[in-house]
Structures are given as C-alpha cells and as structure tokens.
Short mmCIF file of C-alpha atoms and ligand atoms in Angstrom, two decimals:
data_model
loop_
_atom_site.label_atom_id
_atom_site.label_comp_id
_atom_site.label_asym_id
_atom_site.label_seq_id
_atom_site.Cartn_x
_atom_site.Cartn_y
_atom_site.Cartn_z
CA MET H 1 96.92 87.93 106.83
CA LYS H 2 96.00 84.85 108.76
CA ALA H 3 92.31 83.49 108.95
CA GLU H 4 91.86 83.87 112.53
CA GLU H 5 88.36 85.34 113.18
CA THR H 6 85.70 83.85 112.28
CA VAL H 7 82.21 85.01 111.96
CA ALA H 8 80.03 81.90 113.58
CA GLY H 9 76.68 81.61 112.50
CA TYR H 10 76.23 83.88 109.46
CA ARG H 11 76.29 82.98 105.33
CA LYS H 12 78.97 83.71 103.66
CA THR H 13 76.93 86.27 101.50
CA THR H 14 76.37 87.99 104.65
CA TRP H 15 79.33 88.31 105.93
CA ILE H 16 81.01 88.76 102.33
CA VAL H 17 79.22 92.17 102.60
CA HIS H 18 80.19 93.43 106.19
CA GLY H 19 83.72 91.11 106.54
CA ALA H 20 85.28 90.72 109.86
CA GLY H 21 85.88 94.15 110.45
CA ARG H 22 89.09 94.26 113.10
CA THR H 23 92.16 92.53 112.83
CA ARG H 24 94.35 91.87 115.86
CA LYS H 25 97.35 94.12 114.59
CA TRP H 26 94.96 96.71 114.21
CA ASP H 27 91.59 98.23 115.38
CA PHE H 28 89.06 99.29 112.89
CA ALA H 29 86.11 98.34 114.69
CA HIS H 30 84.49 101.81 114.39
CA HIS H 31 84.25 102.32 110.77
CA VAL H 32 81.12 101.08 108.95
CA VAL H 33 83.61 101.00 105.99
CA PRO H 34 87.79 100.16 106.61
CA PRO H 35 89.82 103.06 105.83
CA MET H 36 91.85 103.19 102.83
CA THR H 37 95.42 103.91 104.52
CA SER H 38 98.53 105.61 102.81
CA SER H 39 101.63 105.37 103.77
CA SER H 40 104.51 104.55 102.74
CA THR H 41 106.71 104.21 106.42
CA TYR H 42 105.46 104.15 109.48
CA ARG H 43 106.67 105.68 112.60
CA LEU H 44 108.64 103.64 114.65
CA GLN H 45 108.54 104.65 118.55
CA SER H 46 112.07 102.95 119.07
CA ALA H 47 114.77 101.13 117.90
CA GLU H 48 114.10 98.93 119.36
CA ARG H 49 110.38 98.24 118.23
CA GLY H 50 111.48 98.55 114.80
CA ALA H 51 114.30 95.74 115.86
CA ARG H 52 111.32 93.87 116.64
CA GLY H 53 109.21 94.07 113.72
CA PHE H 54 111.89 93.12 111.36
CA ARG H 55 112.83 90.06 113.62
CA ASP H 56 108.83 88.77 113.92
CA TYR H 57 108.36 89.74 110.20
CA GLY H 58 107.08 86.69 108.12
CA LYS H 59 106.12 84.57 111.11
CA PRO H 60 102.33 83.49 112.08
CA VAL H 61 100.36 86.52 113.51
CA GLY H 62 99.57 85.44 116.66
CA ASP H 63 103.12 84.26 117.74
CA GLN H 64 104.31 88.05 117.31
CA GLY H 65 104.39 90.48 120.32
CA GLY H 66 101.66 93.19 118.63
CA PRO H 67 101.00 95.46 116.01
CA VAL H 68 104.83 96.86 114.16
CA TYR H 69 103.87 97.67 110.59
CA ILE H 70 107.08 99.39 109.58
CA TYR H 71 107.01 100.02 105.61
CA ASP H 72 104.09 99.83 103.01
CA ARG H 73 106.15 97.07 101.36
CA LEU H 74 106.33 94.85 104.39
CA ASP H 75 102.63 95.06 105.22
CA ASP H 76 99.76 97.27 105.08
CA PRO H 77 96.71 97.81 107.26
CA THR H 78 93.85 97.64 104.80
CA ARG H 79 95.59 95.17 102.48
CA GLU H 80 95.53 92.86 105.48
CA LEU H 81 92.04 93.05 105.40
CA LEU H 82 91.35 91.80 102.14
CA GLU H 83 94.19 88.92 103.30
CA GLY H 84 92.03 87.42 105.70
CA GLU H 85 88.07 87.90 104.12
CA LEU H 86 90.02 86.35 101.07
CA ALA H 87 91.43 83.21 103.40
CA ARG H 88 87.86 82.75 104.53
CA LEU H 89 86.16 83.19 101.38
CA GLU H 90 88.70 80.05 100.54
CA ASN H 91 88.83 78.34 103.80
CA GLY H 92 92.05 78.48 103.70
CA GLU H 93 94.90 79.23 106.92
CA ALA H 94 95.93 82.47 105.09
CA CYS H 95 96.45 85.16 102.36
CA LEU H 96 98.98 87.26 100.75
CA THR H 97 97.95 89.85 97.75
CA PHE H 98 100.31 91.20 95.31
CA ALA H 99 100.44 93.61 92.53
CA SER H 100 98.66 91.33 89.79
CA GLY H 101 97.25 88.20 89.11
CA MET H 102 100.86 87.50 87.57
CA ALA H 103 102.64 88.64 90.58
CA ALA H 104 100.61 86.16 92.86
CA VAL H 105 100.75 83.00 90.18
CA SER H 106 104.87 83.99 90.23
CA ALA H 107 104.97 84.37 93.64
CA ALA H 108 103.55 81.03 94.74
CA LEU H 109 105.75 79.31 92.40
CA GLY H 110 108.65 80.67 93.38
CA ALA H 111 108.29 80.64 97.04
CA VAL H 112 108.37 76.97 96.56
CA LEU H 113 110.98 76.33 93.70
CA LYS H 114 114.45 76.18 93.59
CA ALA H 115 116.98 75.15 90.50
CA GLY H 116 116.75 71.03 89.74
CA ASP H 117 112.80 71.21 90.99
CA GLU H 118 109.76 70.24 88.28
CA VAL H 119 106.71 71.73 87.72
CA LEU H 120 104.02 69.26 86.27
CA ALA H 121 101.34 71.64 84.64
CA HIS H 122 98.07 71.04 82.76
CA ASP H 123 98.74 71.60 79.20
CA LEU H 124 96.91 74.42 78.71
CA LEU H 125 97.39 77.48 80.80
CA TYR H 126 96.60 81.58 80.48
CA GLY H 127 99.02 82.84 78.23
CA CYS H 128 101.25 84.59 80.68
CA THR H 129 101.63 81.96 82.74
CA HIS H 130 102.57 79.47 79.88
CA SER H 131 105.21 82.46 78.71
CA LEU H 132 106.67 82.55 82.71
CA PHE H 133 106.78 78.53 82.30
CA GLU H 134 108.41 78.51 78.94
CA ARG H 135 110.42 82.07 78.40
CA TRP H 136 112.13 82.22 82.36
CA TYR H 137 111.71 78.55 83.83
CA PRO H 138 114.30 77.36 81.97
CA ARG H 139 117.02 79.86 82.78
CA GLN H 140 116.32 79.23 86.55
CA GLY H 141 116.90 75.36 86.31
CA ILE H 142 113.18 75.09 86.90
CA ARG H 143 111.56 71.90 84.17
CA VAL H 144 108.51 72.49 83.39
CA ARG H 145 106.94 69.24 82.00
CA ARG H 146 102.88 68.95 80.72
CA ALA H 147 100.06 66.89 81.05
CA ASP H 148 96.37 66.60 80.14
CA PHE H 149 94.89 67.28 83.71
CA ARG H 150 91.52 66.59 83.04
CA ASP H 151 93.02 62.79 82.79
CA PRO H 152 93.91 62.07 86.81
CA ARG H 153 95.12 59.38 85.66
CA ALA H 154 97.77 60.87 83.04
CA VAL H 155 98.34 63.20 86.07
CA ALA H 156 99.77 60.18 88.48
CA GLU H 157 101.49 57.98 86.06
CA ALA H 158 103.69 61.76 85.12
CA ILE H 159 104.56 62.67 88.86
CA THR H 160 108.35 61.42 88.69
CA PRO H 161 110.50 61.81 92.46
CA ALA H 162 112.08 65.42 91.01
CA THR H 163 108.06 67.00 90.88
CA ARG H 164 107.38 69.50 93.68
CA LEU H 165 104.10 71.50 92.37
CA LEU H 166 101.29 70.57 90.45
CA TYR H 167 99.76 73.27 88.41
CA CYS H 168 96.77 74.02 87.04
CA GLU H 169 93.80 76.13 86.08
CA THR H 170 89.77 75.07 86.97
CA PRO H 171 88.07 75.85 84.53
CA VAL H 172 90.76 75.98 82.13
CA ASN H 173 91.26 79.26 80.46
CA PRO H 174 89.92 79.95 77.87
CA THR H 175 88.02 75.94 76.84
CA LEU H 176 86.50 76.15 80.42
CA ASP H 177 87.49 72.34 80.84
CA LEU H 178 87.73 71.36 84.18
CA VAL H 179 90.10 69.26 86.53
CA ASP H 180 88.81 67.22 88.71
CA LEU H 181 90.93 68.20 92.25
CA GLN H 182 89.23 65.85 94.15
CA ALA H 183 90.89 63.19 91.96
CA LEU H 184 94.48 64.84 91.52
CA ALA H 185 94.32 65.82 95.38
CA LYS H 186 94.47 61.98 95.56
CA ALA H 187 97.19 61.41 93.02
CA ARG H 188 99.08 64.13 95.08
CA ASP H 189 98.79 62.06 98.60
CA ALA H 190 99.81 58.75 97.18
CA ALA H 191 102.96 60.55 95.53
CA ASN H 192 103.43 62.31 99.47
CA LYS H 193 103.57 58.99 101.25
CA ALA H 194 106.93 57.97 100.22
CA ARG H 195 107.99 61.91 100.51
CA ALA H 196 109.78 63.82 103.62
CA ALA H 197 108.11 66.64 104.76
CA GLU H 198 109.81 69.37 102.89
CA ARG H 199 109.87 67.51 99.57
CA ARG H 200 105.83 66.86 99.97
CA LEU H 201 104.41 67.73 96.22
CA ILE H 202 102.45 70.44 96.27
CA LEU H 203 99.15 71.12 94.27
CA VAL H 204 98.68 75.01 92.91
CA VAL H 205 94.94 75.85 91.15
CA ASP H 206 94.35 79.24 89.88
CA SER H 207 91.04 80.09 90.11
CA THR H 208 90.38 83.08 88.58
CA PHE H 209 87.87 82.26 86.49
CA ALA H 210 85.46 80.73 89.31
CA THR H 211 86.20 83.22 92.44
CA PRO H 212 85.36 81.59 95.73
CA PHE H 213 82.00 82.29 95.41
CA CYS H 214 81.69 79.73 92.07
CA GLN H 215 84.17 77.07 93.50
CA ARG H 216 86.68 76.54 96.26
CA PRO H 217 89.42 74.77 95.67
CA ILE H 218 91.01 73.64 99.01
CA GLU H 219 87.54 72.14 100.32
CA ARG H 220 88.48 69.94 97.16
CA GLY H 221 92.28 69.24 98.14
CA ALA H 222 94.41 71.75 96.99
CA ASP H 223 96.92 73.30 99.09
CA VAL H 224 97.32 76.58 96.67
CA VAL H 225 95.18 78.80 95.47
CA VAL H 226 95.67 81.92 93.64
CA HIS H 227 93.40 84.53 91.59
CA SER H 228 93.68 87.70 89.76
CA LEU H 229 91.65 90.04 91.69
CA THR H 230 91.45 92.18 88.43
CA LYS H 231 88.98 90.15 87.37
CA ASN H 232 85.75 89.36 88.90
CA LEU H 233 86.91 89.42 92.77
CA GLY H 234 87.67 93.22 91.81
CA GLY H 235 84.52 93.18 89.76
CA PHE H 236 84.41 96.42 88.03
CA GLY H 237 87.83 96.80 86.14
CA THR H 238 89.30 100.06 87.23
CA ASP H 239 92.19 97.95 89.33
CA VAL H 240 94.89 95.23 88.67
CA GLY H 241 96.00 92.86 92.07
CA GLY H 242 96.47 89.00 92.91
CA ALA H 243 96.46 86.95 95.68
CA VAL H 244 97.18 83.44 97.05
CA VAL H 245 95.64 81.59 99.65
CA CYS H 246 98.06 79.53 101.34
CA PRO H 247 98.50 77.09 104.35
CA GLU H 248 100.27 78.38 107.15
CA SER H 249 103.19 76.56 106.25
CA LEU H 250 104.16 78.52 103.58
CA TYR H 251 102.85 81.99 104.76
CA GLY H 252 106.55 82.93 106.17
CA ASP H 253 108.43 82.44 102.48
CA LEU H 254 105.73 84.17 100.51
CA LYS H 255 105.54 87.04 102.74
CA TRP H 256 109.68 87.05 102.71
CA TYR H 257 109.17 86.62 98.45
CA ARG H 258 106.89 89.16 98.25
CA LYS H 259 108.56 91.76 100.37
CA ASP H 260 112.04 90.73 98.65
CA PHE H 261 110.90 91.10 94.87
CA GLY H 262 108.54 93.64 95.68
CA GLY H 263 105.11 92.87 94.43
CA VAL H 264 102.81 94.12 96.37
CA LEU H 265 99.25 95.21 96.28
CA SER H 266 98.71 99.05 96.48
CA PRO H 267 96.38 99.50 99.39
CA LYS H 268 94.15 101.70 96.96
CA SER H 269 93.59 98.94 95.07
CA ALA H 270 93.00 96.74 98.01
CA TRP H 271 91.07 99.35 99.46
CA ALA H 272 88.34 98.68 96.27
CA VAL H 273 87.88 95.19 96.11
CA LEU H 274 87.49 95.40 100.08
CA VAL H 275 84.93 97.68 99.86
CA TYR H 276 83.37 97.70 96.08
CA GLY H 277 84.38 93.97 94.91
CA LEU H 278 83.32 91.24 97.29
CA PRO H 279 80.19 92.82 98.86
CA THR H 280 79.21 92.83 95.30
CA LEU H 281 80.33 89.32 94.10
CA PRO H 282 77.44 86.96 94.86
CA VAL H 283 75.39 89.43 93.17
CA ARG H 284 76.94 90.44 90.17
CA LEU H 285 77.75 86.63 89.81
CA LYS H 286 74.03 85.37 89.60
CA ARG H 287 73.02 88.34 87.93
CA GLN H 288 75.94 86.80 85.31
CA GLN H 289 75.26 82.90 85.74
CA TYR H 290 71.95 84.65 84.54
CA SER H 291 72.42 86.00 81.39
CA ALA H 292 75.70 83.67 80.60
CA LEU H 293 73.32 80.47 80.24
CA ARG H 294 71.09 82.76 78.27
CA VAL H 295 73.51 84.04 75.62
CA ALA H 296 75.04 80.03 75.56
CA ARG H 297 71.70 78.22 75.29
CA TRP H 298 71.08 81.04 72.18
CA LEU H 299 74.37 80.54 70.48
CA GLU H 300 74.29 76.79 70.80
CA LYS H 301 71.10 77.76 68.26
CA SER H 302 72.70 79.48 66.01
CA PRO H 303 73.80 77.41 62.82
CA LEU H 304 76.74 79.35 62.84
CA VAL H 305 78.25 77.99 66.15
CA LYS H 306 80.31 74.85 65.79
CA GLU H 307 81.01 74.94 69.68
CA VAL H 308 79.62 76.35 73.08
CA ARG H 309 81.51 75.82 76.42
CA TYR H 310 79.42 76.69 79.59
CA PRO H 311 79.59 74.74 82.16
CA GLY H 312 76.09 75.59 83.11
CA LEU H 313 74.75 73.92 79.71
CA GLU H 314 73.28 70.33 79.06
CA SER H 315 75.87 69.42 76.63
CA PHE H 316 79.03 70.61 78.91
CA PRO H 317 81.29 67.75 78.49
CA GLN H 318 81.98 67.70 81.83
CA ARG H 319 78.81 67.77 83.34
CA SER H 320 78.65 66.06 86.68
CA LEU H 321 82.13 67.65 87.68
CA ALA H 322 80.62 71.01 86.79
CA ARG H 323 77.51 70.35 89.01
CA ARG H 324 79.70 68.62 91.57
CA GLN H 325 83.24 71.19 91.72
CA MET H 326 81.65 74.31 90.93
CA THR H 327 79.23 75.00 94.01
CA ASP H 328 77.88 78.92 95.65
CA PHE H 329 78.05 80.12 99.05
CA ASP H 330 74.31 78.12 99.67
CA GLY H 331 75.69 75.10 97.65
CA ASP H 332 73.71 76.07 94.35
CA PHE H 333 75.22 74.80 91.20
CA ALA H 334 77.11 78.55 90.32
CA PRO H 335 79.04 77.73 86.61
CA GLY H 336 80.65 80.91 86.03
CA ASN H 337 80.31 83.97 83.51
CA MET H 338 82.68 82.98 81.13
CA ILE H 339 82.08 81.04 77.41
CA TYR H 340 84.41 79.57 75.06
CA PHE H 341 82.73 79.18 71.54
CA ARG H 342 83.75 78.42 68.11
CA LEU H 343 81.83 80.07 64.93
CA ASP H 344 81.46 77.51 62.01
CA SER H 345 84.53 78.83 59.62
CA ARG H 346 83.51 77.54 56.54
CA ARG H 347 80.26 79.94 56.38
CA ILE H 348 81.70 82.87 58.71
CA ASP H 349 84.69 84.37 59.42
CA PRO H 350 85.46 84.34 63.03
CA VAL H 351 87.56 87.88 62.66
CA ALA H 352 84.97 89.42 60.63
CA PHE H 353 83.02 88.63 63.28
CA VAL H 354 85.06 89.93 66.32
CA ASP H 355 85.81 92.98 64.12
CA ASP H 356 81.38 93.93 63.73
CA VAL H 357 81.64 93.04 67.24
CA ALA H 358 84.48 95.91 68.30
CA ALA H 359 82.61 98.08 65.00
CA ASN H 360 79.09 98.09 66.06
CA ALA H 361 78.24 96.68 69.23
CA TYR H 362 76.94 98.96 72.47
CA SER H 363 76.76 96.03 75.03
CA ILE H 364 80.12 93.76 74.14
CA THR H 365 83.39 95.38 74.35
CA LEU H 366 86.75 94.05 72.66
CA ALA H 367 89.46 93.90 75.15
CA VAL H 368 90.71 91.43 76.94
CA SER H 369 90.74 90.57 80.80
CA LEU H 370 87.39 89.25 82.43
CA GLY H 371 84.96 89.32 84.85
CA HIS H 372 83.87 92.97 84.27
CA THR H 373 80.36 94.45 84.73
CA LYS H 374 80.99 95.34 81.00
CA THR H 375 80.65 91.81 78.38
CA LEU H 376 84.43 91.68 76.75
CA ILE H 377 85.12 89.06 73.97
CA GLU H 378 88.34 88.43 72.47
CA MET H 379 89.83 86.26 70.20
CA PRO H 380 92.84 83.76 72.74
CA SER H 381 94.81 82.28 70.02
CA ALA H 382 95.40 85.65 68.47
CA MET H 383 96.06 87.63 72.08
CA THR H 384 95.61 86.26 75.42
CA HIS H 385 97.15 83.07 74.53
CA SER H 386 99.68 84.20 71.71
CA ALA H 387 102.68 82.65 73.68
CA TYR H 388 100.99 79.52 72.74
CA ALA H 389 101.74 80.26 69.19
CA GLY H 390 102.78 76.89 67.12
CA ALA H 391 102.18 74.90 70.07
CA GLY H 392 100.39 71.77 70.28
CA ALA H 393 98.06 72.66 73.17
CA MET H 394 96.31 75.22 71.51
CA ARG H 395 95.37 72.97 68.27
CA GLY H 396 91.49 73.65 67.81
CA VAL H 397 91.51 76.41 70.26
CA ASP H 398 90.55 78.83 67.92
CA GLY H 399 87.01 79.65 68.76
CA VAL H 400 86.07 83.38 70.91
CA ARG H 401 86.03 83.92 74.90
CA LEU H 402 83.03 85.94 76.10
CA SER H 403 82.91 87.08 79.53
CA ILE H 404 79.71 88.22 80.62
CA GLY H 405 78.64 91.34 82.32
CA LEU H 406 75.61 92.96 84.24
CA GLU H 407 74.14 94.28 80.84
CA SER H 408 70.33 92.57 80.24
CA PRO H 409 70.96 89.46 78.32
CA SER H 410 68.97 90.02 75.78
CA ASP H 411 70.90 93.36 74.26
CA ILE H 412 73.86 90.72 74.78
CA ILE H 413 72.67 88.29 72.27
CA ARG H 414 70.77 90.89 69.60
CA ASP H 415 73.97 92.25 69.17
CA ILE H 416 76.07 88.64 68.67
CA GLU H 417 73.35 87.88 66.04
CA ALA H 418 73.85 91.50 64.26
CA SER H 419 77.56 90.83 64.12
CA LEU H 420 76.84 87.34 63.13
CA ALA H 421 75.18 88.19 60.60
CA ARG H 422 77.08 91.03 58.75
CA ALA H 423 80.21 88.57 58.93
CA LYS H 424 78.41 85.86 57.59
CA ARG H 425 76.88 88.92 54.71
CA LEU H 426 80.56 89.62 54.08
CA ARG H 427 81.56 86.24 53.42
CA ARG H 428 79.05 85.74 50.78
CA LYS H 429 80.02 88.36 49.12
C1 LIG S 1 93.56 82.24 84.70
C2 LIG S 1 94.28 84.04 84.89
N1 LIG S 1 95.61 83.72 85.88
C3 LIG S 1 95.97 84.80 85.94
C4 LIG S 1 95.50 85.77 85.30
C5 LIG S 1 97.06 87.18 85.29
O1 LIG S 1 96.05 88.47 86.16
P1 LIG S 1 96.16 89.56 86.16
O2 LIG S 1 96.36 90.02 84.91
O3 LIG S 1 95.59 90.48 87.28
O4 LIG S 1 97.88 89.50 86.30
C6 LIG S 1 94.83 85.78 84.50
C7 LIG S 1 94.78 87.80 83.39
O5 LIG S 1 94.06 87.04 82.61
C8 LIG S 1 94.05 84.76 83.97
O6 LIG S 1 92.86 85.07 82.76
#
C-alpha cells in the first residue's frame, strides 16, 4: 500500500491510534475499528475486471482504474490498511507486509539482487539473516562480504563495483551497537555518483529493535527499512509477521516477488497489529524504556556483571549517536527496550543464572523473541545467534539478552537479583 493519505496537523502519537481509516481502494470509513477480512478469493464481476486486476498488478495505486481484489496472496484490504500505516510511520513511500520478519528480509534483498551481485553487510546480524547469507546466497551466486558498519569509512572502502546492497541492523541484535545511518548514506551517495540508475547502491536497514517509535531510518537516508512485526510492532506476542518500507521504485518488484514466492501476511495477523499493536506502541515503549533504564542501571552496579549495554545508559559507548539517531515521535530520546549484558564468568556461571531465571523467576521468561508485554531473556550465542557458531563476529558475544516488558521494574530487578545470588552460590560450592 502506498502512503498516499496524510493526516495533516495531528501528531504521530494521535494518528497511530486512529490511522487513516480508509484507503483509496476500499472504503472503511464507517468502521471505528477496521474490519478483519477473511476471503481467500474475490468475486470478479466480469472477465474484463479480472484481466484488469492482473494487468495492473504491482503498478502504483494511483495508476490503477479502481479497486480490483483478486486473491488473498495478491492483495488484501486489511493488510493494505496496515501497510499504509507503516509507510506513514516510517516516512516512506510504500510498504508491503510479509509472513514473517525473515520473509520480509529475504524479499527486500531478493527483489533487488541477482547472480553476480554482492551484498556488503555488517559483521553481526540476527542469526537467521546470517544463515540466509551463508547457507543460501552462495547457491544463488550472490556474494556476501562483511565489514564493520560501526565505522562508515571501513564501509566506504569495502564497496566494490559489484556491491549492490548495504545491509545492517541498528541497534544490532544482540549487542545493541549502533550504525550511523547518515554517515552510511553519505558513503552510498558517493558510490552512486559513478553509477547508472539501474545499478544504484541501496541501503537496507533492519530496524526491528527500534520500531518506528524509536528511530526512522528513511529520515536518516536509508532506502529500505525492514521490520519483524512479531516483535514490538505487534507487541503482544500473538502473531508472526514482517514488513518492508521502500521507495515507490521498488514497490512493483517487491509485490511481484511476494506474489510469486508467496510469503504473505495473514489478514488476521495484519488486523492484530493494526488494532492492538500500533495504537499501543508509544505507550508500551515509553513504559518499557522507563523500566529498561532502571534495570540497566541496577545491572551496571552489580559486581557480578562485567558489561551492560543499553543505549539509554550514560556509559553507552555510542551515546551521542544514540541521542541523535534514536528519537521518538516528539523528538525525545528513545533508546528502546533491549538490554545486553555480560556476567563475570570467573564469579558466576551465566548458564546457571539463566537456568535459575527459567526455573524461579515470575516476571522474566526464558524465551527467544523480543518486544513483548512480558520480559524475555535468552542467550544469543547458544540460541538466536547459534548460526554464527565458531565465527569471529561472535567472539566475546557471550552475554545475555533481555527484552523488557510491561512488568514493574522493581520486580524484574528482584528476580534478576535472586537468580544472580543463587547462581553465585552454586559456583562457590
Ligand atoms: C533483528 C531481527 N530481524 C529479523 C528477525 C526475524 O523476524 P521473524 O522471527 O518475525 O521472522 C528477528 C527475529 O528475532 C530479529 O531479531
């Protein structure tokens, strides 16, 4: 869905609650809550109408002669409403949703790349994205090279004529390192000066950890933004989904890609994100950030903790970039709800600590995923990032990832403190 409607004059925190409420293709103006559509196929009044739907498929909405829904995998009204909202939230031109965050990642890349192309990606990425690059791209003749995206000069130097796409997460899962998107966009622009339009270098950013509430990469120069809707955008842990926000020039190819590879978001899941996830996003994140800062500050004081990374901490190594890049709809600092910390393994066994949390904590759950109403804990090196086993990028990444939920921060701290104490006693025995 293109972001053609604007809600002029209202703050994003208001229209994330109300949305546009209608699209040019389908009139939902009478609904206070958008309807959940559930129709795998659509009645076509004439052969001509069916032919028009296929002929115009993937064209910008404005060029089409009216709404033609054909089949759920091609297009769906509830999904389109969500896509319109997400495009507007990211200040992008268009958005397409997908069956999962990974379906969105692979489509954002797959719709652009062909054999012989090269991707330049940050050393450390979500484990399944790393696996996509290592396990599948070599078979497709796509080369993936790595660079340290925390250093934009290193990225600029690593770009070759074959490089078609720059890819990173910011904040990086799980270390919360940040990538300076404006500096990266400059490196891309410099490389594009000597390139024909069809070979333009594209900057793709996975902004899942931040959500559009904490950061809007297109405003900083990114071409494409990818999200897992499964996380804070969905927010309640009920549905899996993904989204790609892109320029209009990529919209057609991405839509054809989605139709042919088939990874569409269920309208029921789109509805959940639209009705529950988006309107509550600012409230949830503000509360989670309040708690995350308290938990991070407490962890920082613990003698059993070697390192704490949270962009909201004064000690965060990229503090000034965090303040510049991570801002909410009102321009306030928005460091998000994710914490990464490392225990002092000479004094406490991290596995014993996590096992104790799993066995005894009420307010913290051992589970992968993030951006949930419930606080989740996991060990990336053994779980979400296990695809990196033995790889240098994970050297020293032996910590614990915390996704702060909506519980009272004092209860989260109480559970962490109790598990640290029990795990420490075990080590002493
Ligand atoms: C940064 C990041 N990107 C993408 C994904 C993939 O999302 P999904 O699980 O919805 O496919 C994840 C999942 O944890 C993630 O953390």
